[in-house]
XYZ file of C-alpha atoms in Angstrom:
261
model
C -53.779 18.461 -64.111
C -51.067 17.390 -65.562
C -51.710 14.874 -68.526
C -48.705 12.471 -68.663
C -47.289 8.494 -69.957
C -47.006 6.195 -66.940
C -43.144 6.687 -67.927
C -43.771 10.683 -67.211
C -45.223 9.945 -64.725
C -43.109 8.495 -62.731
C -40.020 10.783 -63.240
C -42.723 13.726 -62.215
C -43.369 11.977 -59.053
C -39.985 10.829 -57.974
C -38.685 14.580 -58.544
C -41.543 15.951 -56.625
C -40.802 13.470 -53.375
C -37.041 14.013 -53.462
C -37.930 18.084 -53.540
C -39.852 17.734 -50.317
C -37.976 15.518 -48.476
C -39.828 14.748 -45.135
C -42.994 15.805 -45.972
C -45.878 13.302 -46.112
C -47.654 14.053 -49.381
C -51.462 12.404 -49.649
C -52.132 10.248 -52.475
C -55.060 12.512 -53.025
C -52.693 15.019 -54.020
C -51.450 12.277 -56.665
C -54.525 11.727 -57.979
C -55.356 14.631 -58.558
C -52.637 15.999 -60.033
C -52.592 13.171 -62.157
C -56.082 12.251 -62.323
C -55.206 8.725 -61.823
C -56.884 5.890 -60.028
C -55.226 5.214 -56.218
C -54.368 2.228 -56.921
C -52.586 3.247 -59.944
C -50.659 5.064 -58.166
C -49.879 3.104 -55.017
C -48.263 0.584 -57.914
C -46.595 3.528 -59.084
C -45.054 4.619 -55.232
C -43.867 0.941 -54.710
C -42.114 1.061 -58.126
C -40.438 4.220 -56.611
C -39.988 2.865 -53.319
C -37.590 -0.412 -55.085
C -35.954 2.207 -57.119
C -34.265 4.175 -53.805
C -33.583 1.440 -51.978
C -31.480 0.151 -54.930
C -30.171 3.398 -55.239
C -29.192 3.816 -51.718
C -30.309 7.249 -51.921
C -33.016 7.190 -49.002
C -36.291 5.161 -49.395
C -40.160 5.751 -48.888
C -41.991 5.646 -46.555
C -45.522 4.492 -47.667
C -48.613 5.262 -45.606
C -52.099 2.926 -46.116
C -55.438 3.243 -46.340
C -58.352 5.994 -47.286
C -55.820 8.697 -46.012
C -52.814 7.652 -46.978
C -49.596 8.884 -49.178
C -45.822 9.043 -48.974
C -42.972 10.154 -47.228
C -39.196 10.533 -48.682
C -36.075 10.315 -46.184
C -32.562 11.145 -47.820
C -30.074 8.646 -46.111
C -26.614 8.443 -46.771
C -25.195 4.116 -46.512
C -22.021 3.195 -44.385
C -21.438 1.172 -47.475
C -21.147 5.227 -49.381
C -19.837 6.925 -45.467
C -16.705 4.242 -45.427
C -16.387 5.044 -49.483
C -16.266 9.004 -49.538
C -15.150 10.134 -45.785
C -11.753 9.033 -46.808
C -12.038 10.902 -50.318
C -13.334 13.944 -48.473
C -11.080 13.822 -45.630
C -8.243 14.266 -48.363
C -9.815 16.692 -50.050
C -9.774 19.126 -47.784
C -6.333 18.599 -46.549
C -5.053 20.407 -48.860
C -2.419 22.928 -48.004
C -3.652 25.595 -49.705
C -6.482 25.888 -47.255
C -4.389 27.087 -44.369
C -3.479 31.055 -43.801
C -1.904 32.346 -41.644
C -2.577 28.830 -38.985
C -5.387 29.159 -39.561
C -7.890 26.273 -42.008
C -10.164 28.555 -44.297
C -14.213 26.575 -43.659
C -15.123 29.340 -46.107
C -13.867 27.205 -48.591
C -16.888 24.549 -48.489
C -18.901 26.875 -49.227
C -17.323 27.519 -52.439
C -18.722 23.370 -53.279
C -21.729 22.551 -53.625
C -21.686 19.280 -54.191
C -19.532 18.837 -50.810
C -22.169 21.211 -48.837
C -24.917 18.926 -50.331
C -23.486 15.683 -49.042
C -22.616 16.846 -45.496
C -25.873 17.432 -45.129
C -27.476 15.296 -46.250
C -24.704 13.194 -43.482
C -26.375 15.283 -40.690
C -29.473 14.440 -41.950
C -29.006 11.217 -41.760
C -27.792 11.108 -38.394
C -30.788 13.537 -37.132
C -33.153 12.173 -39.629
C -34.790 10.026 -36.614
C -34.956 12.672 -33.970
C -37.767 14.586 -34.232
C -35.779 18.225 -35.306
C -38.166 20.858 -35.665
C -35.783 23.565 -36.027
C -32.243 24.282 -36.919
C -30.022 26.475 -34.785
C -27.364 28.023 -35.956
C -25.353 31.379 -35.800
C -24.511 34.172 -38.854
C -21.614 32.647 -40.131
C -19.757 30.304 -42.327
C -21.582 27.228 -40.986
C -25.295 29.452 -42.224
C -25.293 27.235 -45.975
C -24.908 24.518 -44.292
C -27.388 24.321 -41.719
C -30.047 25.417 -44.156
C -29.012 22.398 -46.293
C -29.695 20.554 -43.316
C -32.928 22.001 -42.535
C -34.181 21.757 -46.181
C -33.193 18.035 -46.052
C -34.898 18.101 -42.805
C -37.759 20.222 -43.866
C -37.789 22.508 -40.870
C -37.411 25.906 -40.689
C -33.483 27.203 -39.838
C -33.221 29.842 -37.261
C -30.459 32.053 -38.012
C -28.632 33.959 -35.055
C -27.007 37.588 -35.098
C -24.885 40.192 -33.371
C -27.600 42.500 -34.604
C -30.540 43.377 -32.891
C -33.475 44.650 -33.513
C -36.877 45.417 -31.635
C -38.655 42.127 -32.273
C -35.546 39.848 -30.821
C -34.772 37.784 -28.677
C -30.492 38.607 -27.417
C -28.286 35.910 -24.952
C -24.489 37.182 -25.233
C -24.528 39.081 -27.775
C -26.542 36.473 -30.067
C -30.295 37.631 -31.596
C -33.232 35.367 -32.449
C -37.362 36.506 -33.769
C -38.844 36.353 -30.413
C -41.313 34.359 -32.589
C -38.765 31.984 -33.984
C -38.534 29.343 -31.660
C -41.558 28.380 -29.791
C -41.308 26.240 -26.322
C -41.163 22.921 -26.576
C -39.519 22.395 -29.448
C -36.877 20.177 -30.524
C -33.555 21.526 -31.974
C -30.527 21.002 -33.074
C -27.790 22.954 -33.234
C -25.386 23.137 -35.626
C -21.822 24.913 -36.794
C -18.782 23.929 -38.279
C -16.435 23.992 -36.320
C -15.873 23.782 -32.848
C -12.488 25.467 -31.405
C -13.149 27.143 -27.280
C -17.030 26.835 -28.491
C -17.719 29.722 -26.889
C -20.419 29.810 -29.431
C -22.051 26.617 -29.101
C -22.161 27.843 -25.756
C -23.562 30.928 -26.785
C -26.541 28.950 -28.907
C -27.675 26.639 -26.405
C -28.400 29.177 -24.328
C -30.561 30.741 -25.821
C -32.421 27.278 -26.408
C -32.476 27.413 -22.519
C -34.363 31.316 -22.674
C -36.660 30.317 -25.023
C -37.614 26.516 -22.956
C -36.617 24.301 -26.339
C -34.928 21.011 -26.224
C -31.390 20.428 -27.322
C -31.399 16.931 -29.658
C -27.772 17.768 -30.667
C -24.596 19.288 -31.048
C -23.694 18.573 -34.612
C -19.916 20.238 -36.055
C -17.601 19.029 -39.138
C -15.160 19.660 -37.353
C -13.593 19.192 -33.997
C -10.083 21.265 -33.853
C -7.651 19.519 -31.015
C -5.364 22.705 -31.201
C -7.911 24.564 -29.369
C -8.440 23.946 -25.835
C -12.334 24.336 -25.920
C -14.374 25.143 -22.826
C -17.884 23.581 -24.104
C -18.594 20.284 -21.701
C -21.591 19.362 -23.296
C -21.735 15.788 -25.890
C -21.695 16.984 -30.071
C -20.623 15.502 -32.498
C -17.911 16.801 -35.206
C -17.694 14.644 -38.863
C -13.363 15.642 -38.783
C -11.222 15.682 -35.830
C -8.320 18.707 -37.375
C -5.475 19.457 -36.155
C -3.057 21.790 -37.308
C 0.258 21.588 -37.983
C 2.232 22.483 -41.672
C -0.557 20.632 -42.758
C -4.302 20.630 -42.619
C -5.293 16.739 -40.678
C -8.861 15.688 -40.543
C -9.196 12.070 -39.288
C -12.557 10.212 -38.975
C -12.698 7.563 -37.445
C -14.603 8.713 -34.375
C -17.202 9.717 -36.593
C -17.486 6.423 -37.774
C -17.048 4.282 -34.893
C -19.546 6.370 -32.952
C -22.400 6.428 -35.156
C -22.234 3.955 -37.993
C -25.266 2.363 -36.302
C -27.267 4.570 -37.434
C -26.550 4.603 -41.544
C -25.850 0.303 -41.369
C-alpha cells in the first residue's frame, strides 16, 4: 500500500502503466495499491488517458465494469514518423559506418535512444496483430527484437547455432523445445535482409513448431545483395552501398502510413 497524494498517485500510476505496456491492469490492483475507491481510480485513469493523447506517446485502453481495468499501448504517430525518419536516415548515412564495403549495423545497438525508437515503430506496426512471441537469431538483431518484445509484452525467442539436449534444430539454428507452442502467432525480426537465407531458416523453425508467422520485419533491406527470400516482409529502410551508405524510408512510409495515422 502506498500513501500518496493525488499528484503523486498520478505520477506513480503513469509510470506503472508505461513500464507494463500491452498488459491489462485490473482496477482492483490500483485500489489495493493506493487504498482508494474505484471511482477515484477511474477518474485518475481518464486524466492519464487524456494526457497520453496530448503527448502522442501512445494511448490507454480503459475497460469499464466490475472487472475493468486499463492497458497502455505504446504508439508512434504518423506526424512523428514523418518528422523523425528523415533525421534517422541522415544519421545512419554517415560514412564512418562503412568498413570493407559493409555497413556496421552493430553501432545501432550502442545508441539506446535510437534503438528504443526503432523498436517503438515496429511495435506500432504490429500492435493489432495479436503477436504471441518474437523470433530472432542470435546476433546484431537480438537487442532490437528484445526491445520490441518488451513493448508488445511477449517473450523473445532467440535462435542460436548451439545445440543442446532440449532444443529443436533446423539448418543449424536451434531453439528450446518449449519456446514456441503450436498455434502461436510469431513475429520474425532481423536487423537486415541481405541474401534472405537466415530468414528462411527462421521460417523453417516456425513450420517445425506449427506456429503462424504474422510478419517478417527488418530495419534494412540491402538492395546491393541479390535475395533468395520470396516471402512478404517489411523493412524500415532500403539501403544501398556505394562510397557511402544511403537509406530511403519512403517505401515504408507509403505502405504503412495508414497504421500510424
